[in-house]
Each structure stands twice: as structure tokens, then as C-alpha cells.
PDB file of C-alpha atoms in Angstrom:
ATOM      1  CA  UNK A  10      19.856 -20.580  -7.862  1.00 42.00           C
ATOM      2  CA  UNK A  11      16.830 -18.675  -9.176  1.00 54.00           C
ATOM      3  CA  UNK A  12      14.368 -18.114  -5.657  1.00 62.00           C
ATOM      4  CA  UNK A  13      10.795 -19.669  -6.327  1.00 64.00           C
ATOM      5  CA  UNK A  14       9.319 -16.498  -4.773  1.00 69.00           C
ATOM      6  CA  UNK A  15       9.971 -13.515  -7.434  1.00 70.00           C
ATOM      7  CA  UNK A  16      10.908 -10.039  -6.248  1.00 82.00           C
ATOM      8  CA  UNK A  17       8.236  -7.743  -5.934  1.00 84.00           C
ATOM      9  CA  UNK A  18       8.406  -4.047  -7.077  1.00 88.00           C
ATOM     10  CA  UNK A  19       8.281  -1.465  -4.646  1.00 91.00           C
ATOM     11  CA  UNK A  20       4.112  -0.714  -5.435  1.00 92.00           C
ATOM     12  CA  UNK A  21       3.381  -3.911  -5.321  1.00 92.00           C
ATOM     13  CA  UNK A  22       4.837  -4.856  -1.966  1.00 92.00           C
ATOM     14  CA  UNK A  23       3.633  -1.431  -0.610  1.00 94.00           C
ATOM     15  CA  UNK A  24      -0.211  -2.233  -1.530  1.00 94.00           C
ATOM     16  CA  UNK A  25      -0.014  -6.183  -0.466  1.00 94.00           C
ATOM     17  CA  UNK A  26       1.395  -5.013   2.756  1.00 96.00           C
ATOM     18  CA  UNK A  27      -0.800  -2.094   3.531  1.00 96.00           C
ATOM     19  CA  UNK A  28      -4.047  -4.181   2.277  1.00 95.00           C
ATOM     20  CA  UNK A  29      -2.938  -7.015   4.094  1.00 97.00           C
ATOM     21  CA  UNK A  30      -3.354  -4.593   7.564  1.00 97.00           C
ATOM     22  CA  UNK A  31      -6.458  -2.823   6.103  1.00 96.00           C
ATOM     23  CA  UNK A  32      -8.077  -6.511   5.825  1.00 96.00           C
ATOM     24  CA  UNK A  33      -6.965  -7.543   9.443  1.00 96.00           C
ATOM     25  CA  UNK A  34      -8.574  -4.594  10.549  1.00 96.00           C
ATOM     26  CA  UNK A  35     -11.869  -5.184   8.980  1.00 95.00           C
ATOM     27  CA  UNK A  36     -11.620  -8.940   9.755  1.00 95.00           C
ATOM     28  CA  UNK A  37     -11.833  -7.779  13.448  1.00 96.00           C
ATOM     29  CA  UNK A  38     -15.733  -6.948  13.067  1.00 95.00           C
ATOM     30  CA  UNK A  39     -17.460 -10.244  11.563  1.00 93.00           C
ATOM     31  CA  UNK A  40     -17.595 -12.165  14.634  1.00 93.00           C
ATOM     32  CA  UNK A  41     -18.399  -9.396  17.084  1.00 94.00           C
ATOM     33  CA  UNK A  42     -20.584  -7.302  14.478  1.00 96.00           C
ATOM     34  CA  UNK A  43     -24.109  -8.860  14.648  1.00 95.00           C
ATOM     35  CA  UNK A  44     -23.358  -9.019  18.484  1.00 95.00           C
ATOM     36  CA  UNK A  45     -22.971  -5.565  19.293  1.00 96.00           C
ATOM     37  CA  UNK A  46     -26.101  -4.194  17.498  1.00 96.00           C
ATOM     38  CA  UNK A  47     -28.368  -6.756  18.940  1.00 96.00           C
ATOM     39  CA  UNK A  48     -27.348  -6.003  22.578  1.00 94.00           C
ATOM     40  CA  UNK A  49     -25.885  -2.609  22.604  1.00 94.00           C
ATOM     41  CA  UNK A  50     -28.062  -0.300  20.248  1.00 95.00           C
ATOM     42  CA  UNK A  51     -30.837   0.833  21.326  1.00 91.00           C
ATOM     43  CA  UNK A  52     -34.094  -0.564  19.336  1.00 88.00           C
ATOM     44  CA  UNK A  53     -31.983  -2.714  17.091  1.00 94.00           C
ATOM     45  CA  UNK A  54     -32.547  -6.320  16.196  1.00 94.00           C
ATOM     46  CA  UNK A  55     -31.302  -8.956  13.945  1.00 95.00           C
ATOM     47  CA  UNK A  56     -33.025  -7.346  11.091  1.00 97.00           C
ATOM     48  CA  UNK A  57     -31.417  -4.098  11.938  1.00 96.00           C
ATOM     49  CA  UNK A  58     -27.906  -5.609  11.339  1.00 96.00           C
ATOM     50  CA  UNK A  59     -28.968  -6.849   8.143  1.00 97.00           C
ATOM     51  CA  UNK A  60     -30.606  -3.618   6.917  1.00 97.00           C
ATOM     52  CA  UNK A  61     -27.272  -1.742   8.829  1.00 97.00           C
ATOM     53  CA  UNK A  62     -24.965  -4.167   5.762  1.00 97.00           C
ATOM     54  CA  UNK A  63     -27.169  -3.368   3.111  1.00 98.00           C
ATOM     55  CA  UNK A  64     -27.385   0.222   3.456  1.00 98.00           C
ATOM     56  CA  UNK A  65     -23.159  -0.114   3.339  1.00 98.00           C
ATOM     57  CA  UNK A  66     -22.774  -2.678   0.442  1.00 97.00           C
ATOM     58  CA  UNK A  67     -25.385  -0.534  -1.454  1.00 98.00           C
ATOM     59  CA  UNK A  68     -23.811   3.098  -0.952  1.00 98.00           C
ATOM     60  CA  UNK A  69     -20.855   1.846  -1.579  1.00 97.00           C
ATOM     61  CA  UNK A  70     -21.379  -0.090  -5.050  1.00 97.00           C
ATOM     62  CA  UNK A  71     -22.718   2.919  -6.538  1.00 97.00           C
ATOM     63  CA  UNK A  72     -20.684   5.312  -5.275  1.00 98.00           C
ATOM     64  CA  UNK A  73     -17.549   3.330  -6.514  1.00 96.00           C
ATOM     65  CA  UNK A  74     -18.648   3.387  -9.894  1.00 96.00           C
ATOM     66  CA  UNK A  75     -18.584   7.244 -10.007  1.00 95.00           C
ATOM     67  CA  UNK A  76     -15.117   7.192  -8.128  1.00 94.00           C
ATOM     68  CA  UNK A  77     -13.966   4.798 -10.947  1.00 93.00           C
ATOM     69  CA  UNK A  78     -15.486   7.359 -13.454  1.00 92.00           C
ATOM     70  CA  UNK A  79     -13.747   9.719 -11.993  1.00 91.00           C
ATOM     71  CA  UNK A  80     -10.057   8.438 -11.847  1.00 89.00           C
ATOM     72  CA  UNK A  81     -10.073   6.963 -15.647  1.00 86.00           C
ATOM     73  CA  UNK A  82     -10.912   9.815 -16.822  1.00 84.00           C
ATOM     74  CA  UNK A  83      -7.915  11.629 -15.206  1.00 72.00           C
ATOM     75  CA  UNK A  84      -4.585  10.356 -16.747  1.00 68.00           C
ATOM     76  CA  UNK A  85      -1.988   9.756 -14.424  1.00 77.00           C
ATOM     77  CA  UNK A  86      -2.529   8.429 -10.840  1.00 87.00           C
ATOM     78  CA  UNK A  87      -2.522  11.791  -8.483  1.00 90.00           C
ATOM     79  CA  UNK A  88      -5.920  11.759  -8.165  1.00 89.00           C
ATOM     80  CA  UNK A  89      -5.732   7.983  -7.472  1.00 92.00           C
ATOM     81  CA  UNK A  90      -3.553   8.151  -4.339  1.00 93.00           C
ATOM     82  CA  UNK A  91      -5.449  11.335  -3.098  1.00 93.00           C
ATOM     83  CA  UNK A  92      -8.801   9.702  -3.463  1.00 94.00           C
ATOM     84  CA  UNK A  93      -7.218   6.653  -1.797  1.00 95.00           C
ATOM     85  CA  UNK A  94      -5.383   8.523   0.818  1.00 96.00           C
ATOM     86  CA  UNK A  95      -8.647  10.551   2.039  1.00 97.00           C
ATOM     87  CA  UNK A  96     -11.156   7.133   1.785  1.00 97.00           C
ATOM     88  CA  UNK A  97      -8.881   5.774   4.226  1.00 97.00           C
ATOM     89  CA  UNK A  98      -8.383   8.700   6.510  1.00 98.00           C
ATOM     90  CA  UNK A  99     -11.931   9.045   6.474  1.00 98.00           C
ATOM     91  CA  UNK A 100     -12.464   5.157   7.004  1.00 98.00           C
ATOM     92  CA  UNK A 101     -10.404   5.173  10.143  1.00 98.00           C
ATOM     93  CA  UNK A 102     -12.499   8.376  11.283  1.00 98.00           C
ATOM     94  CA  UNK A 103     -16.007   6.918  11.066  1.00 98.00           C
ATOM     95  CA  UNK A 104     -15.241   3.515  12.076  1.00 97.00           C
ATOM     96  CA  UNK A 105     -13.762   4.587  15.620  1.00 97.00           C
ATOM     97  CA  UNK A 106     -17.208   6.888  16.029  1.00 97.00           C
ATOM     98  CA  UNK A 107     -19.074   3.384  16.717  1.00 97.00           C
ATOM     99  CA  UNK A 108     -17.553   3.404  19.981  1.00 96.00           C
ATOM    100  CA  UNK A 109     -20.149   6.531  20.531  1.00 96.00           C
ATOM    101  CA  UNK A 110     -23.188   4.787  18.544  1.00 96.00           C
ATOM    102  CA  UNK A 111     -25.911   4.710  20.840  1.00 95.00           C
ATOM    103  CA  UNK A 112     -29.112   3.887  18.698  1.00 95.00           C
ATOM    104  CA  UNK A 113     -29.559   2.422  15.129  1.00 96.00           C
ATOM    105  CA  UNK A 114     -30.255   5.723  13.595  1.00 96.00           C
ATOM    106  CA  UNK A 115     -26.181   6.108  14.458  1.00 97.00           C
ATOM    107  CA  UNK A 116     -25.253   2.655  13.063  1.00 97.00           C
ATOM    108  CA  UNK A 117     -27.197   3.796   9.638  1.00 98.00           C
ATOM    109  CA  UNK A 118     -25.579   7.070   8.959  1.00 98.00           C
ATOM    110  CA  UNK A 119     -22.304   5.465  10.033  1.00 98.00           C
ATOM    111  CA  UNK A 120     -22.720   2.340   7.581  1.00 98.00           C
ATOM    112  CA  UNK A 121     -23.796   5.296   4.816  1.00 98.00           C
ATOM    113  CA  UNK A 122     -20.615   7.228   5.117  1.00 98.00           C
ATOM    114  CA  UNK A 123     -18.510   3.908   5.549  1.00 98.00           C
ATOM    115  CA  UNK A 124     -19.715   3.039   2.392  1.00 98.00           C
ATOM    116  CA  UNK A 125     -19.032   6.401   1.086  1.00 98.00           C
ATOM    117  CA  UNK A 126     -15.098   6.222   2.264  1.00 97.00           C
ATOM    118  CA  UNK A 127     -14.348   2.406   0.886  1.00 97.00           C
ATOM    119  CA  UNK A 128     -15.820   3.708  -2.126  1.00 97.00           C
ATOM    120  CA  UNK A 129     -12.833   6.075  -2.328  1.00 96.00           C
ATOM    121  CA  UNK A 130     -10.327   3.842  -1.765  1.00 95.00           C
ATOM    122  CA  UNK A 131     -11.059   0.830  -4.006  1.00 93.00           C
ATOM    123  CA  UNK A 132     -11.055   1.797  -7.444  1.00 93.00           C
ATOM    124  CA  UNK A 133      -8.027   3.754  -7.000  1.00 93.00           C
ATOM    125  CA  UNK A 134      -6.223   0.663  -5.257  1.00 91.00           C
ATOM    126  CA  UNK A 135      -7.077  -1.792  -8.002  1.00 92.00           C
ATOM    127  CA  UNK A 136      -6.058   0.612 -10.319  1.00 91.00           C
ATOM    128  CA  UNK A 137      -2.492   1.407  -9.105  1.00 92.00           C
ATOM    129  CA  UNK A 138      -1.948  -1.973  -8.397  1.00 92.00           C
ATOM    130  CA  UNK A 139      -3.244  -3.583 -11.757  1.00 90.00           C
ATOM    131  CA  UNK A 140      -1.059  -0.760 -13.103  1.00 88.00           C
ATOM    132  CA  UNK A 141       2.517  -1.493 -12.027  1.00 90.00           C
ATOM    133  CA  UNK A 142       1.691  -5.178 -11.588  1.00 90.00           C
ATOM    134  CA  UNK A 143       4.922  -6.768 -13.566  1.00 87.00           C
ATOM    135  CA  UNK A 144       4.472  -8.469 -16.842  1.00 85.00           C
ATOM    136  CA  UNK A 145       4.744 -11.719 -16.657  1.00 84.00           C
ATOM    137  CA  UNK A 146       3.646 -12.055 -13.548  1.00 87.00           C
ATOM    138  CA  UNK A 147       0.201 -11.221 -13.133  1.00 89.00           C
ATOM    139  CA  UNK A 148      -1.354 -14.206 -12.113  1.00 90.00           C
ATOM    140  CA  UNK A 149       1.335 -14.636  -9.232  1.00 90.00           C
ATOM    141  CA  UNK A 150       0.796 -11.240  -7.681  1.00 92.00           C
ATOM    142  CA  UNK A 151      -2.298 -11.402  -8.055  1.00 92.00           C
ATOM    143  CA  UNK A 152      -2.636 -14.571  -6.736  1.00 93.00           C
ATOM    144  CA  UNK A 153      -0.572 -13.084  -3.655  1.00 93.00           C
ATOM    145  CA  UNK A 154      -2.864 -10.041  -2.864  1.00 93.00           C
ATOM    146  CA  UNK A 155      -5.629 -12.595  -2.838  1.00 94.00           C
ATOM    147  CA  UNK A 156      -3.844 -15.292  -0.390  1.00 95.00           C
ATOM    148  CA  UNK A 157      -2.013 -12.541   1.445  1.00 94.00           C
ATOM    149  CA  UNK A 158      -3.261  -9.248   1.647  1.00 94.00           C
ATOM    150  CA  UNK A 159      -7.267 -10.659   1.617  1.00 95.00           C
ATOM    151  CA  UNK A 160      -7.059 -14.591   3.330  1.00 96.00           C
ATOM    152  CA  UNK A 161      -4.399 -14.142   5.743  1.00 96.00           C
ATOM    153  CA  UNK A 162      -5.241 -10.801   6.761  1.00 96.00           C
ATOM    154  CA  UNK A 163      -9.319 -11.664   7.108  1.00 96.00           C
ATOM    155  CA  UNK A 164      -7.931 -14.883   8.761  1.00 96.00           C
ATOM    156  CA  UNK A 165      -5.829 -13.240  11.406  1.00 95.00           C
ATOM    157  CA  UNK A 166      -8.164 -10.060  11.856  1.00 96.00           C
ATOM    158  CA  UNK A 167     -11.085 -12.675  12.548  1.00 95.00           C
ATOM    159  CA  UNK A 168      -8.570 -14.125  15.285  1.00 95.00           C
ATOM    160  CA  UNK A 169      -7.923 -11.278  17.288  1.00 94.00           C
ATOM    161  CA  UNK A 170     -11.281  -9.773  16.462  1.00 94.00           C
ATOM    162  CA  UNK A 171     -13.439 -12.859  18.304  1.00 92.00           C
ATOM    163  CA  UNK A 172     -10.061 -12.560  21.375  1.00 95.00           C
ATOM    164  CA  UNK A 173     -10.255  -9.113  21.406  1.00 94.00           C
ATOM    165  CA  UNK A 174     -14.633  -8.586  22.210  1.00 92.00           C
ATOM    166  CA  UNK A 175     -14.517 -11.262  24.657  1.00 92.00           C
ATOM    167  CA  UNK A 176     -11.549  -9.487  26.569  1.00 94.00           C
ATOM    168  CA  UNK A 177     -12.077  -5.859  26.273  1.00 93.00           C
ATOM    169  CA  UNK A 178     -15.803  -5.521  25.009  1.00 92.00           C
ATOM    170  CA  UNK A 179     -17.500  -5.034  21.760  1.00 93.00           C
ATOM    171  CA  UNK A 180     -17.214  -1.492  21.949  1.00 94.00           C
ATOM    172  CA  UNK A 181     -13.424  -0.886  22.239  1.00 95.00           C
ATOM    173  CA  UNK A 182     -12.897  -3.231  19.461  1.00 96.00           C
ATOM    174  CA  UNK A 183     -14.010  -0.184  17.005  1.00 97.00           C
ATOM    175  CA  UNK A 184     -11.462   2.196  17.543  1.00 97.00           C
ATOM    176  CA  UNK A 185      -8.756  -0.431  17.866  1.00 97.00           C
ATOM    177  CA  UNK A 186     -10.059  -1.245  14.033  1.00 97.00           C
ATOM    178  CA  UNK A 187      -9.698   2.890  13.558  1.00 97.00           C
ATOM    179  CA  UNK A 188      -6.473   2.815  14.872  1.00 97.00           C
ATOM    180  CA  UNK A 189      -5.214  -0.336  12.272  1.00 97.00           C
ATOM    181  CA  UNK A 190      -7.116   1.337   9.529  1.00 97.00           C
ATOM    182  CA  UNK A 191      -5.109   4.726   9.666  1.00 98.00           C
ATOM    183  CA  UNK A 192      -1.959   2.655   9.874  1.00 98.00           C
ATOM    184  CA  UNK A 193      -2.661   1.197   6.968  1.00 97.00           C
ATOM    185  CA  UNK A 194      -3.616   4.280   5.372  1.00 97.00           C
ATOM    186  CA  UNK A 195      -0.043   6.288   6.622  1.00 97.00           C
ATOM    187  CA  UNK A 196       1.520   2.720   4.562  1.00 96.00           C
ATOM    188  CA  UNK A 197      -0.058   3.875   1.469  1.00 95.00           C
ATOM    189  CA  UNK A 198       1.567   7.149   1.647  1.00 95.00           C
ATOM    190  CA  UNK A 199       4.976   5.466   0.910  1.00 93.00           C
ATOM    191  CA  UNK A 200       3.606   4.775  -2.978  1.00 92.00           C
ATOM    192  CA  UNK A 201       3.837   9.075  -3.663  1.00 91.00           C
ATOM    193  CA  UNK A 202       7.360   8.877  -5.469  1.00 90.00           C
ATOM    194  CA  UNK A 203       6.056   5.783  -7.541  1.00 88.00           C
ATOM    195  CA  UNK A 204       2.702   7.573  -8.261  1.00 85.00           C
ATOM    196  CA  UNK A 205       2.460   8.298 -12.117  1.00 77.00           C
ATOM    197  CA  UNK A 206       2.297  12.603 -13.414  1.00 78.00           C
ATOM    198  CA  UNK A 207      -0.704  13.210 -15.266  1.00 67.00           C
ATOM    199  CA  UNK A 208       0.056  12.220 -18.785  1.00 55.00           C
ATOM    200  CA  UNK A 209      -1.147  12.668 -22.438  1.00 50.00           C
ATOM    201  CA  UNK A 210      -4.139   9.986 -23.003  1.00 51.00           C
ATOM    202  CA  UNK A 211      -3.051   7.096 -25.175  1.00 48.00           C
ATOM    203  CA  UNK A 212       0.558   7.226 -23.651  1.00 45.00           C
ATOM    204  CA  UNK A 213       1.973   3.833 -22.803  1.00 43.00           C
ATOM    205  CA  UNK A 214       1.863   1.849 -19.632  1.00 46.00           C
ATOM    206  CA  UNK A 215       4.123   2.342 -16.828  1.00 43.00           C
ATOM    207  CA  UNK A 216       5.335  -0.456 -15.052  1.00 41.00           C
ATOM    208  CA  UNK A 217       7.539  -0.181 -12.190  1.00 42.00           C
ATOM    209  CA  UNK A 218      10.492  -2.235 -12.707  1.00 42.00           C
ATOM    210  CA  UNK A 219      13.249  -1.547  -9.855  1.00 45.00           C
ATOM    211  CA  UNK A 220      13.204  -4.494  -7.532  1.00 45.00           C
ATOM    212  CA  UNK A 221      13.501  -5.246  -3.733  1.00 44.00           C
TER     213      UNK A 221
END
């Protein structure tokens, strides 16, 4: 009897799985975030933390496009993974230094690099995912990455995010999200043998097609 749930291919169910942890991590921050800043950085206020976001969402929309740039232009997906290996290497870095921000100049430069390091790692992800997603089922894995790896993972990271400040602190939340981000990072590394050579421009799409 043919399973409902189709078999994923190897890069598939590495990136659902890896984003899935990457998104739990980051889901830990929403409901202490706003919190922290407003009663543990010195001289910040509500407007801080909103400033704090933008200076992140804004770095890291422009930067991205020049990391897209980038990784088109390079045929083959080497410089993909190593872009995507060091964003999240360097995510997991500067995230656990807000356990030593003091003042909101800290939180600024922090949410500047942030931005910098997530820049690195999305373009590539999308990419390698979009290509070795299998044909004829793009709208299910897809459609998976969105429910899994994004919902459930913001879902359950929110969870243990709003448990975890009001029974350890605010500030020992950050490297715990450090800690989750590098693991999800290491994850990543299992896509090298499935990472594509550089190849001629033009040449045809590789899709993965060995199943699990």
C-alpha cells in the first residue's frame, strides 16, 4: 500500500530537520526579547527594541541580496554550503555574546552583525533546497518546510523560550539559543557529499533522487 507521506531525499530531510532546530532556536527570543532590553540594558526603552529589530531586518535584507548575487553567479553549490556553513557558525557566535550585552550600543552592533550572518545563510538554504526539491513534489515539501521546519519549530521554540526566562533568566536564554544554533549548523554539514561541483553554466538541474 502506497504511504500517504512520500519519501524524502536525503537534502531535503537534512535541511527540514536542521531548519526545523534553527527555528526553535530563534523561537526562544520573541517572548523574552522586548523584556530583556527594557530591564536589563542600560538606557534602553521600548523604542530601543524597536530601533534594535530594524537595524537587523534592514542589514540583513540588503546584505542578502548581494549574498544571493554572489552564489548565482557561481555554478555549482560549494560556495552555497560554505556561505551557509560560516552564517551559521557566526550566528551561534554573536547570539551567545548577548549574555555579555550591557548597554544598547552592544544590542546595536550585535543586531548589525546578526543581520550580517542570517544574511549568509538564507539565500544559500533556499537555494539548495529549491534545488534538489523532487519533481513532482514541490508543493508537498514545500508545504512541509513551512509546517515543519518554520510552524512547529517557532511553535515549540516559543514554548520553551517563555519556560526557559522565567526559570533561568533572560540572560542565559541567549547562549542556550547559541548552543541550538551551532547544532543546527554541525546538521547542515551532513549535505557536503550531496553538494553539487561547480559546473558549466546552462548545464541541467540536479535533483537528488536516492530515497530514505
Amino acid at each position: 500500500m502506497k504511504s500517504w507521506f512520500p519519501k524524502l531525499n536525503q537534502v531535503i530531510l537534512v535541511i527540514v530537520m536542521a531548519y526545523f532546530v534553527l527555528t526553535a532556536a530563534a523561537g526562544f527570543l520573541p517572548p523574552i526579547y522586548a523584556v530583556f532590553i527594557t530591564t536589563q540594558i542600560a538606557g534602553a526603552t521600548v523604542a530601543s527594541v524597536g530601533f534594535a529589530i530594524t537595524v537587523y531586518w534592514v542589514t540583513k535584507s540588503i546584505v542578502q541580496l548581494f549574498v544571493a548575487r554572489f552564489v548565482d553567479k557561481n555554478h555549482g553549490e560549494i560556495d552555497d554550503f560554505y556561505f551557509m556553513i560560516a552564517g551559521g557558525l557566526l550566528n551561534a557566535l554573536l547570539i551567545s555574546l548577548y549574555f555579555f550585552a550591557t548597554n544598547i550600543l552592544h544590542v546595536y552592533l550585535l543586531q548589525f552583525f546578526i543581520g550580517i550572518a542570517d544574511a549568509m545563510i538564507i539565500p544559500p538554504f533556499y537555494a539548495i533546497f529549491t534545488r534538489h526539491i523532487d519533481k513532482g513534489r514541490e508543493g508537498f515539501e514545500w508545504a512541509l518546510f513551512s509546517s515543519f521546519s518554520v510552524g512547529a519549530g517557532s511553535a515549540f521554540g516559543a514554548m520553551l523560550g517563555g519556560v526557559l526566562g522565567a526559570s533561568v533568566g533572560f540572560r542565559a536564554v541567549f547562549p542556550m539559543v547559541g548552543i541550538l544554533t551551532f547544532v543546527a549548523t554541525i546538521m547542515l554539514v551532513f549535505l557536503k557529499p550531496y553538494i553539487l561541483p561547480k559546473v558549466p553554466s546552462g548545464a541541467s538541474r540536479f535533483v537528488e533522487r536516492k530515497k530514505i
